[in-house]
Amino acid sequence: MNTRIEVYCDESRPELFVRSAAEKDPAHTLIGSLWLPAAERTELKKAIRDLRQRHNAWGEFKWTKVSPNRLDFYLDLVDLFFTSTLRFRCIVVDSGKLDLEKFHNADHELGFYKFYYQLLHQWIAPGAEYDIFCDDKVNRDRKRLETLGQVLRNAKSASQVNNIQAVNSAESVLVQLCDLLLGATQARINGSGNGSQAKAAVLARIERHLGHAIGPTYPSAWKFNVFKIRLTSGGS
């Protein structure tokens, strides 16, 4: 019986794939993913629910909502991630070096999903089955996720990649947990969020677990993988 894996995805600063935005703010765009055995989803969601009850922390949680009055809740979420079988992988794209006209047919949406592919395909293993859930976003081409799924299936024929579907992050605690880890990574990579003591504390907790500052990792990093892609000749 194949191992079944679920993947929950989110993005940070995707607006920087639009040239006009990147010219004003040449920061990094990040796309992140949270990976877990499907058989453990119910237990992990219960653990998050228990933390909500313990801290009376209801409603959507995410990096932008980290605050002093809920700091202990967010620190416990970080501890839960590092003591569970959850894995995190993100791709970091230097928007200032993107050449969408040359490499992506002047289509920022196409370029964005090409990097989504780079995020996912490295961790799709032979003989396993995958269900992928992406934070819902408005696309000009409504078949973007369908196309991404087909490209992954073509590239990973020894694996079973099921349909990739969009989900509302407000209704998915696992997308929200991905957002928290991705937001912290984005803050460290882009040097943002330094004015918030609560966010600084969350960053410190993550880095204490890692044993080093958040930054690009070796491909072999299994638990917390940060892939900073090298753009060649202007953004391929």
mmCIF file of C-alpha atoms in Angstrom, residues 10-208:
data_model
loop_
_atom_site.group_PDB
_atom_site.id
_atom_site.type_symbol
_atom_site.label_atom_id
_atom_site.label_comp_id
_atom_site.label_asym_id
_atom_site.label_seq_id
_atom_site.Cartn_x
_atom_site.Cartn_y
_atom_site.Cartn_z
ATOM 1 C CA ASP A 10 0.705 29.127 0.820
ATOM 2 C CA GLU A 11 2.618 32.068 -0.621
ATOM 3 C CA SER A 12 4.151 35.291 0.638
ATOM 4 C CA ARG A 13 4.565 38.467 -1.424
ATOM 5 C CA PRO A 14 3.263 36.980 -4.729
ATOM 6 C CA GLU A 15 2.451 40.513 -5.902
ATOM 7 C CA LEU A 16 6.187 40.968 -6.543
ATOM 8 C CA PHE A 17 5.849 38.802 -9.656
ATOM 9 C CA VAL A 18 4.329 41.889 -11.272
ATOM 10 C CA ARG A 19 7.219 43.961 -12.627
ATOM 11 C CA SER A 20 5.850 47.322 -11.477
ATOM 12 C CA ALA A 21 5.560 46.042 -7.901
ATOM 13 C CA ALA A 22 9.005 44.420 -7.960
ATOM 14 C CA GLU A 23 10.594 47.654 -9.198
ATOM 15 C CA LYS A 24 9.145 49.520 -6.217
ATOM 16 C CA ASP A 25 10.061 46.787 -3.724
ATOM 17 C CA PRO A 26 12.691 44.317 -5.007
ATOM 18 C CA ALA A 27 12.220 41.876 -2.145
ATOM 19 C CA HIS A 28 11.793 38.100 -2.255
ATOM 20 C CA THR A 29 8.649 36.155 -3.033
ATOM 21 C CA LEU A 30 8.256 32.886 -1.126
ATOM 22 C CA ILE A 31 6.050 29.872 -1.777
ATOM 23 C CA GLY A 32 5.755 27.392 1.078
ATOM 24 C CA SER A 33 4.476 23.895 1.715
ATOM 25 C CA LEU A 34 3.621 21.786 4.755
ATOM 26 C CA TRP A 35 3.917 17.997 4.270
ATOM 27 C CA LEU A 36 2.368 15.311 6.475
ATOM 28 C CA PRO A 37 1.278 11.675 6.320
ATOM 29 C CA ALA A 38 -2.446 11.662 5.566
ATOM 30 C CA ALA A 39 -3.010 9.099 8.312
ATOM 31 C CA GLU A 40 -1.854 11.643 10.901
ATOM 32 C CA ARG A 41 -3.996 14.574 9.760
ATOM 33 C CA THR A 42 -6.800 13.992 12.270
ATOM 34 C CA GLU A 43 -4.385 13.722 15.201
ATOM 35 C CA LEU A 44 -2.503 16.869 14.171
ATOM 36 C CA LYS A 45 -5.697 18.868 13.742
ATOM 37 C CA LYS A 46 -6.818 17.711 17.184
ATOM 38 C CA ALA A 47 -3.497 18.855 18.650
ATOM 39 C CA ILE A 48 -4.030 22.305 17.118
ATOM 40 C CA ARG A 49 -7.597 22.392 18.422
ATOM 41 C CA ASP A 50 -6.331 21.523 21.901
ATOM 42 C CA LEU A 51 -3.901 24.467 21.721
ATOM 43 C CA ARG A 52 -6.739 26.744 20.672
ATOM 44 C CA GLN A 53 -8.763 25.660 23.677
ATOM 45 C CA ARG A 54 -5.827 25.984 26.070
ATOM 46 C CA HIS A 55 -5.086 29.538 24.917
ATOM 47 C CA ASN A 56 -8.643 30.549 23.995
ATOM 48 C CA ALA A 57 -7.283 31.392 20.545
ATOM 49 C CA TRP A 58 -10.051 31.096 17.988
ATOM 50 C CA GLY A 59 -10.387 32.445 14.473
ATOM 51 C CA GLU A 60 -7.795 32.360 11.736
ATOM 52 C CA PHE A 61 -4.164 32.338 12.835
ATOM 53 C CA LYS A 62 -1.307 33.487 10.601
ATOM 54 C CA TRP A 63 1.988 35.354 10.662
ATOM 55 C CA THR A 64 0.411 38.790 10.269
ATOM 56 C CA LYS A 65 -1.760 38.117 13.336
ATOM 57 C CA VAL A 66 1.096 37.251 15.719
ATOM 58 C CA SER A 67 0.592 39.539 18.710
ATOM 59 C CA PRO A 68 1.680 39.796 22.358
ATOM 60 C CA ASN A 69 -1.678 38.645 23.730
ATOM 61 C CA ARG A 70 -1.485 35.400 21.738
ATOM 62 C CA LEU A 71 2.255 34.885 21.798
ATOM 63 C CA ASP A 72 2.159 31.721 23.930
ATOM 64 C CA PHE A 73 -0.285 30.154 21.465
ATOM 65 C CA TYR A 74 2.027 30.848 18.524
ATOM 66 C CA LEU A 75 5.064 29.570 20.401
ATOM 67 C CA ASP A 76 3.199 26.350 21.157
ATOM 68 C CA LEU A 77 2.316 26.024 17.460
ATOM 69 C CA VAL A 78 6.006 26.251 16.612
ATOM 70 C CA ASP A 79 6.826 23.597 19.229
ATOM 71 C CA LEU A 80 4.063 21.362 17.824
ATOM 72 C CA PHE A 81 5.563 21.576 14.355
ATOM 73 C CA PHE A 82 9.053 20.637 15.528
ATOM 74 C CA THR A 83 7.873 17.738 17.702
ATOM 75 C CA SER A 84 5.593 16.244 15.031
ATOM 76 C CA THR A 85 6.134 14.470 11.721
ATOM 77 C CA LEU A 86 5.268 17.669 9.840
ATOM 78 C CA ARG A 87 7.825 18.926 7.321
ATOM 79 C CA PHE A 88 8.188 22.388 5.790
ATOM 80 C CA ARG A 89 9.694 23.381 2.472
ATOM 81 C CA CYS A 90 9.699 26.759 0.763
ATOM 82 C CA ILE A 91 11.202 28.309 -2.346
ATOM 83 C CA VAL A 92 12.678 31.808 -2.246
ATOM 84 C CA VAL A 93 12.599 33.861 -5.448
ATOM 85 C CA ASP A 94 14.499 37.147 -5.843
ATOM 86 C CA SER A 95 11.838 39.208 -7.618
ATOM 87 C CA GLY A 96 14.382 41.861 -8.541
ATOM 88 C CA LYS A 97 16.121 39.355 -10.838
ATOM 89 C CA LEU A 98 13.018 38.012 -12.587
ATOM 90 C CA ASP A 99 12.816 38.493 -16.342
ATOM 91 C CA LEU A 100 9.217 37.546 -17.037
ATOM 92 C CA GLU A 101 9.321 38.832 -20.615
ATOM 93 C CA LYS A 102 12.279 36.652 -21.599
ATOM 94 C CA PHE A 103 11.550 33.444 -19.716
ATOM 95 C CA HIS A 104 7.817 33.395 -18.949
ATOM 96 C CA ASN A 105 6.126 34.970 -21.981
ATOM 97 C CA ALA A 106 5.584 38.200 -20.030
ATOM 98 C CA ASP A 107 3.061 36.258 -17.949
ATOM 99 C CA HIS A 108 3.681 36.733 -14.220
ATOM 100 C CA GLU A 109 1.054 34.114 -13.383
ATOM 101 C CA LEU A 110 2.795 31.516 -15.558
ATOM 102 C CA GLY A 111 6.122 32.367 -13.936
ATOM 103 C CA PHE A 112 4.598 32.023 -10.469
ATOM 104 C CA TYR A 113 3.326 28.497 -11.139
ATOM 105 C CA LYS A 114 6.613 27.426 -12.691
ATOM 106 C CA PHE A 115 8.196 28.195 -9.325
ATOM 107 C CA TYR A 116 5.339 26.335 -7.606
ATOM 108 C CA TYR A 117 6.432 23.308 -9.626
ATOM 109 C CA GLN A 118 10.028 23.761 -8.451
ATOM 110 C CA LEU A 119 8.783 23.850 -4.856
ATOM 111 C CA LEU A 120 6.849 20.603 -5.087
ATOM 112 C CA HIS A 121 8.566 18.216 -7.447
ATOM 113 C CA GLN A 122 11.776 17.741 -5.421
ATOM 114 C CA TRP A 123 9.890 16.188 -2.501
ATOM 115 C CA ILE A 124 7.537 13.964 -4.475
ATOM 116 C CA ALA A 125 8.951 10.477 -3.973
ATOM 117 C CA PRO A 126 8.468 7.337 -6.086
ATOM 118 C CA GLY A 127 5.801 4.962 -4.865
ATOM 119 C CA ALA A 128 3.909 7.517 -2.764
ATOM 120 C CA GLU A 129 0.522 9.155 -3.291
ATOM 121 C CA TYR A 130 -0.023 12.911 -2.912
ATOM 122 C CA ASP A 131 -2.968 15.216 -2.299
ATOM 123 C CA ILE A 132 -2.037 18.892 -2.648
ATOM 124 C CA PHE A 133 -4.033 21.816 -1.247
ATOM 125 C CA CYS A 134 -3.186 25.401 -2.200
ATOM 126 C CA ASP A 135 -4.444 28.605 -0.661
ATOM 127 C CA ASP A 136 -7.174 29.897 -2.936
ATOM 128 C CA LYS A 137 -6.131 32.792 -5.154
ATOM 129 C CA VAL A 138 -7.678 34.491 -8.169
ATOM 130 C CA ASN A 139 -6.003 33.400 -11.417
ATOM 131 C CA ARG A 140 -6.658 34.776 -14.869
ATOM 132 C CA ASP A 141 -6.304 31.229 -16.176
ATOM 133 C CA ARG A 142 -8.612 29.039 -14.102
ATOM 134 C CA LYS A 143 -6.773 25.905 -15.201
ATOM 135 C CA ARG A 144 -3.454 26.847 -13.586
ATOM 136 C CA LEU A 145 -3.734 24.260 -10.787
ATOM 137 C CA GLU A 146 -5.017 21.605 -13.167
ATOM 138 C CA THR A 147 -2.054 22.228 -15.450
ATOM 139 C CA LEU A 148 0.377 22.191 -12.536
ATOM 140 C CA GLY A 149 -0.992 18.823 -11.450
ATOM 141 C CA GLN A 150 -0.626 17.365 -14.938
ATOM 142 C CA VAL A 151 2.955 18.619 -15.281
ATOM 143 C CA LEU A 152 3.827 17.050 -11.915
ATOM 144 C CA ARG A 153 2.226 13.754 -12.952
ATOM 145 C CA ASN A 154 4.189 13.751 -16.203
ATOM 146 C CA ALA A 155 7.457 14.444 -14.375
ATOM 147 C CA LYS A 156 6.787 12.008 -11.523
ATOM 148 C CA SER A 157 5.276 8.993 -13.256
ATOM 149 C CA ALA A 158 6.518 6.663 -10.485
ATOM 150 C CA SER A 159 4.368 8.559 -7.992
ATOM 151 C CA GLN A 160 0.642 9.193 -7.820
ATOM 152 C CA VAL A 161 -0.182 12.898 -7.774
ATOM 153 C CA ASN A 162 -3.900 13.397 -7.268
ATOM 154 C CA ASN A 163 -5.783 16.542 -8.169
ATOM 155 C CA ILE A 164 -4.349 19.768 -6.814
ATOM 156 C CA GLN A 165 -7.156 21.841 -5.351
ATOM 157 C CA ALA A 166 -7.630 25.327 -3.934
ATOM 158 C CA VAL A 167 -8.865 25.707 -0.359
ATOM 159 C CA ASN A 168 -9.911 28.677 1.728
ATOM 160 C CA SER A 169 -7.088 29.293 4.197
ATOM 161 C CA ALA A 170 -9.582 30.575 6.775
ATOM 162 C CA GLU A 171 -11.027 27.048 6.854
ATOM 163 C CA SER A 172 -7.754 25.094 6.881
ATOM 164 C CA VAL A 173 -5.601 25.148 10.015
ATOM 165 C CA LEU A 174 -2.812 23.357 8.149
ATOM 166 C CA VAL A 175 -2.608 26.085 5.498
ATOM 167 C CA GLN A 176 -2.587 28.552 8.383
ATOM 168 C CA LEU A 177 0.310 26.741 10.044
ATOM 169 C CA CYS A 178 2.155 26.834 6.726
ATOM 170 C CA ASP A 179 1.464 30.588 6.601
ATOM 171 C CA LEU A 180 2.986 31.037 10.060
ATOM 172 C CA LEU A 181 6.226 29.251 9.147
ATOM 173 C CA LEU A 182 6.382 30.915 5.740
ATOM 174 C CA GLY A 183 5.751 34.355 7.191
ATOM 175 C CA ALA A 184 8.563 33.908 9.691
ATOM 176 C CA THR A 185 10.899 32.772 6.918
ATOM 177 C CA GLN A 186 9.895 35.726 4.750
ATOM 178 C CA ALA A 187 10.504 38.106 7.636
ATOM 179 C CA ARG A 188 14.034 36.781 8.138
ATOM 180 C CA ILE A 189 14.873 36.643 4.411
ATOM 181 C CA ASN A 190 13.458 40.096 3.646
ATOM 182 C CA GLY A 191 14.426 41.686 6.959
ATOM 183 C CA SER A 192 10.852 42.695 7.732
ATOM 184 C CA GLY A 193 8.811 42.514 10.918
ATOM 185 C CA ASN A 194 11.755 43.450 13.112
ATOM 186 C CA GLY A 195 9.691 46.012 15.014
ATOM 187 C CA SER A 196 7.381 43.426 16.553
ATOM 188 C CA GLN A 197 8.637 41.843 19.760
ATOM 189 C CA ALA A 198 6.045 39.057 19.457
ATOM 190 C CA LYS A 199 7.173 38.158 15.942
ATOM 191 C CA ALA A 200 10.801 38.351 17.050
ATOM 192 C CA ALA A 201 9.967 35.834 19.790
ATOM 193 C CA VAL A 202 8.381 33.445 17.275
ATOM 194 C CA LEU A 203 11.431 33.754 15.030
ATOM 195 C CA ALA A 204 13.699 33.069 17.999
ATOM 196 C CA ARG A 205 11.707 29.952 18.921
ATOM 197 C CA ILE A 206 11.945 28.573 15.379
ATOM 198 C CA GLU A 207 15.669 29.261 15.226
ATOM 199 C CA ARG A 208 16.219 27.697 18.639
#
